Short mmCIF file of C-alpha atoms in Angstrom, two decimals:
data_model
loop_
_atom_site.label_atom_id
_atom_site.label_comp_id
_atom_site.label_asym_id
_atom_site.label_seq_id
_atom_site.Cartn_x
_atom_site.Cartn_y
_atom_site.Cartn_z
CA UNK A 1 -241.87 32.05 -16.28
CA UNK A 2 -242.76 35.68 -15.95
CA UNK A 3 -243.54 37.78 -18.99
CA UNK A 4 -242.00 41.14 -19.11
CA UNK A 5 -244.46 44.07 -18.67
CA UNK A 6 -247.01 41.92 -16.81
CA UNK A 7 -249.92 42.93 -14.65
CA UNK A 8 -247.53 43.72 -11.62
CA UNK A 9 -245.23 45.82 -13.73
CA UNK A 10 -248.17 47.88 -15.01
CA UNK A 11 -249.49 48.42 -11.54
CA UNK A 12 -246.11 49.64 -10.28
CA UNK A 13 -245.74 51.97 -13.33
CA UNK A 14 -249.27 53.34 -12.69
CA UNK A 15 -248.60 54.00 -9.05
CA UNK A 16 -245.42 55.83 -9.90
CA UNK A 17 -247.04 58.30 -12.15
CA UNK A 18 -250.24 58.84 -10.22
CA UNK A 19 -250.30 61.91 -7.91
CA UNK A 20 -253.15 63.25 -5.96
CA UNK A 21 -253.77 67.03 -5.55
CA UNK A 22 -255.93 67.87 -2.61
CA UNK A 23 -257.13 71.32 -1.90
CA UNK A 24 -258.73 72.11 1.41
CA UNK A 25 -260.10 75.36 2.88
CA UNK A 26 -259.25 75.93 6.43
CA UNK A 27 -260.18 78.78 8.79
CA UNK A 28 -257.52 80.53 10.85
CA UNK A 29 -258.27 83.46 13.03
CA UNK A 30 -261.68 84.07 11.53
CA UNK A 31 -260.24 84.22 7.96
CA UNK A 32 -260.09 81.44 5.34
CA UNK A 33 -257.19 80.17 3.41
CA UNK A 34 -256.65 77.39 0.92
CA UNK A 35 -253.84 74.83 1.23
CA UNK A 36 -252.85 72.61 -1.64
CA UNK A 37 -251.17 69.31 -0.96
CA UNK A 38 -249.52 67.29 -3.75
CA UNK A 39 -248.66 63.61 -2.98
CA UNK A 40 -248.88 60.06 -4.26
CA UNK A 41 -250.96 59.08 -1.29
CA UNK A 42 -253.08 61.13 1.11
CA UNK A 43 -254.51 59.96 4.38
CA UNK A 44 -257.63 61.89 5.28
CA UNK A 45 -258.40 61.20 8.98
CA UNK A 46 -261.60 63.18 9.46
CA UNK A 47 -265.31 62.11 9.29
CA UNK A 48 -266.76 61.42 5.78
CA UNK A 49 -269.05 64.47 5.94
CA UNK A 50 -266.11 66.86 6.45
CA UNK A 51 -263.84 64.89 4.04
CA UNK A 52 -266.52 65.59 1.30
CA UNK A 53 -265.87 69.33 1.56
CA UNK A 54 -262.28 68.78 0.40
CA UNK A 55 -261.50 69.33 -3.35
CA UNK A 56 -259.70 66.22 -4.81
CA UNK A 57 -257.96 66.05 -8.15
CA UNK A 58 -258.55 63.46 -9.53
CA UNK A 59 -262.00 63.31 -7.95
CA UNK A 60 -262.92 60.70 -5.58
CA UNK A 61 -264.80 57.57 -6.98
CA UNK A 62 -268.63 58.13 -7.20
CA UNK A 63 -269.49 55.85 -4.52
CA UNK A 64 -267.08 57.53 -2.11
CA UNK A 65 -268.55 60.96 -2.97
CA UNK A 66 -272.03 59.74 -2.31
CA UNK A 67 -270.97 58.30 1.05
CA UNK A 68 -269.46 61.72 2.04
CA UNK A 69 -272.73 63.39 1.05
CA UNK A 70 -275.03 60.91 2.88
CA UNK A 71 -273.29 59.78 5.93
CA UNK A 72 -274.46 61.93 8.95
CA UNK A 73 -272.09 62.89 11.79
CA UNK A 74 -272.50 60.82 14.97
CA UNK A 75 -274.03 62.33 18.09
CA UNK A 76 -271.08 62.30 20.40
CA UNK A 77 -269.71 64.44 23.31
CA UNK A 78 -266.00 63.87 24.12
CA UNK A 79 -265.19 64.68 27.62
CA UNK A 80 -261.93 65.18 29.60
CA UNK A 81 -261.97 65.02 33.45
CA UNK A 82 -258.73 65.80 35.13
CA UNK A 83 -257.48 64.81 38.59
CA UNK A 84 -254.40 65.44 40.80
CA UNK A 85 -253.44 61.80 40.34
CA UNK A 86 -254.62 58.62 38.89
CA UNK A 87 -256.72 57.48 41.82
CA UNK A 88 -257.87 54.33 39.89
CA UNK A 89 -254.34 53.00 39.90
CA UNK A 90 -254.52 52.70 43.68
CA UNK A 91 -257.11 49.95 43.14
CA UNK A 92 -255.12 48.40 40.39
CA UNK A 93 -257.52 49.56 37.66
CA UNK A 94 -256.36 50.60 34.17
CA UNK A 95 -258.95 53.42 33.84
CA UNK A 96 -260.49 51.77 30.70
CA UNK A 97 -264.25 51.31 30.96
CA UNK A 98 -267.26 50.25 28.87
CA UNK A 99 -270.63 51.08 30.44
CA UNK A 100 -274.15 50.13 29.33
CA UNK A 101 -275.61 53.23 31.17
CA UNK A 102 -274.52 56.74 30.99
CA UNK A 103 -273.88 59.51 30.73
CA UNK A 104 -270.50 58.23 29.63
CA UNK A 105 -270.42 54.87 27.74
CA UNK A 106 -266.63 54.60 26.93
CA UNK A 107 -263.78 55.79 29.05
CA UNK A 108 -259.94 55.59 28.67
CA UNK A 109 -257.12 57.18 30.54
CA UNK A 110 -255.69 60.41 29.28
CA UNK A 111 -251.99 60.91 28.62
CA UNK A 112 -250.20 62.78 31.46
CA UNK A 113 -249.83 66.49 31.04
CA UNK A 114 -248.24 69.27 33.08
CA UNK A 115 -251.26 71.14 34.17
CA UNK A 116 -252.39 73.64 31.58
CA UNK A 117 -250.06 72.15 28.89
CA UNK A 118 -251.54 70.43 25.82
CA UNK A 119 -248.37 68.68 25.05
CA UNK A 120 -247.75 65.03 25.11
CA UNK A 121 -246.67 62.75 28.00
CA UNK A 122 -246.98 59.00 28.74
CA UNK A 123 -250.08 57.30 27.52
CA UNK A 124 -251.30 55.18 30.35
CA UNK A 125 -252.81 57.79 32.50
CA UNK A 126 -250.18 57.79 35.34
CA UNK A 127 -249.02 61.16 36.61
CA UNK A 128 -245.56 62.45 36.61
CA UNK A 129 -244.01 64.84 39.16
CA UNK A 130 -245.81 67.92 37.97
CA UNK A 131 -248.50 66.07 35.98
CA UNK A 132 -252.27 65.49 36.26
CA UNK A 133 -254.23 62.40 35.37
CA UNK A 134 -257.33 62.34 33.28
CA UNK A 135 -260.07 60.27 32.00
CA UNK A 136 -261.38 60.71 28.50
CA UNK A 137 -264.99 59.74 28.12
CA UNK A 138 -267.51 59.52 25.34
CA UNK A 139 -271.17 60.28 25.72
CA UNK A 140 -272.83 58.63 22.79
CA UNK A 141 -275.94 58.63 20.64
CA UNK A 142 -279.35 59.06 22.63
CA UNK A 143 -277.37 59.76 25.82
CA UNK A 144 -275.53 62.65 24.06
CA UNK A 145 -278.80 63.92 22.72
CA UNK A 146 -280.32 64.01 26.28
CA UNK A 147 -277.28 65.34 28.03
CA UNK A 148 -276.86 68.07 25.41
CA UNK A 149 -279.96 69.73 26.92
CA UNK A 150 -278.25 70.04 30.29
CA UNK A 151 -275.54 72.65 31.27
CA UNK A 152 -271.91 72.03 31.10
CA UNK A 153 -271.84 72.12 34.97
CA UNK A 154 -274.60 69.49 35.17
CA UNK A 155 -272.68 67.15 32.66
CA UNK A 156 -269.45 67.70 34.66
CA UNK A 157 -271.13 66.72 38.01
CA UNK A 158 -273.04 63.66 36.48
CA UNK A 159 -269.95 62.35 34.85
CA UNK A 160 -267.80 62.83 38.06
CA UNK A 161 -270.51 61.09 40.06
CA UNK A 162 -270.65 58.19 37.40
CA UNK A 163 -266.83 57.70 37.66
CA UNK A 164 -266.93 57.70 41.48
CA UNK A 165 -269.74 55.07 41.50
CA UNK A 166 -268.21 52.73 38.81
CA UNK A 167 -264.58 52.85 39.98
CA UNK A 168 -265.72 52.96 43.62
CA UNK A 169 -263.58 55.98 44.45
CA UNK A 170 -265.13 59.04 46.03
CA UNK A 171 -262.15 61.23 45.19
CA UNK A 172 -263.24 61.12 41.56
CA UNK A 173 -266.28 63.29 42.49
CA UNK A 174 -263.87 66.20 42.70
CA UNK A 175 -261.96 66.77 39.44
CA UNK A 176 -259.51 69.65 39.20
CA UNK A 177 -260.65 70.46 35.67
CA UNK A 178 -263.21 69.42 33.03
CA UNK A 179 -263.68 70.15 29.34
CA UNK A 180 -265.71 68.77 26.49
CA UNK A 181 -266.18 68.85 22.79
CA UNK A 182 -269.63 68.28 21.24
CA UNK A 183 -268.76 66.72 17.85
CA UNK A 184 -272.35 67.23 16.53
CA UNK A 185 -272.13 71.00 16.76
#
């Protein structure tokens, strides 16, 4: 027989009255502005180092605060290589790849975009009527440290050559566009 006001009831009551206020400072057009979010639950989907810069009320538990202060950012360069079409599909390949040598160690197909549009599309890397296909790759750890010393043009060519060699498709040596984001800078 259940008692009234037991542990489960107290937990529900506590959840109902608990709110979290989160204040974060963001930069827009060179200026800074604060945004306050009040909610019962907040999902913070950024690296711990950056999450530690957010002001929380009530404060995060001490172990989480310490993690945010002490966990370094990874050394990663995220790359995007775009092609006129998904050449890897012609060979029955998905586009997903794990490599034990670099520069790129992890590759996955990009969503399809109309060229120049950052909007969504399908998620399997196939191209539509006016779309382009892409491969998103990650240069990790020591590889990222080494390749960071090279120019963007050198990284672009090395990655294009790697894709052509690994997938066995010469057309991958000639992407129509390339961009990257160095997450450690």
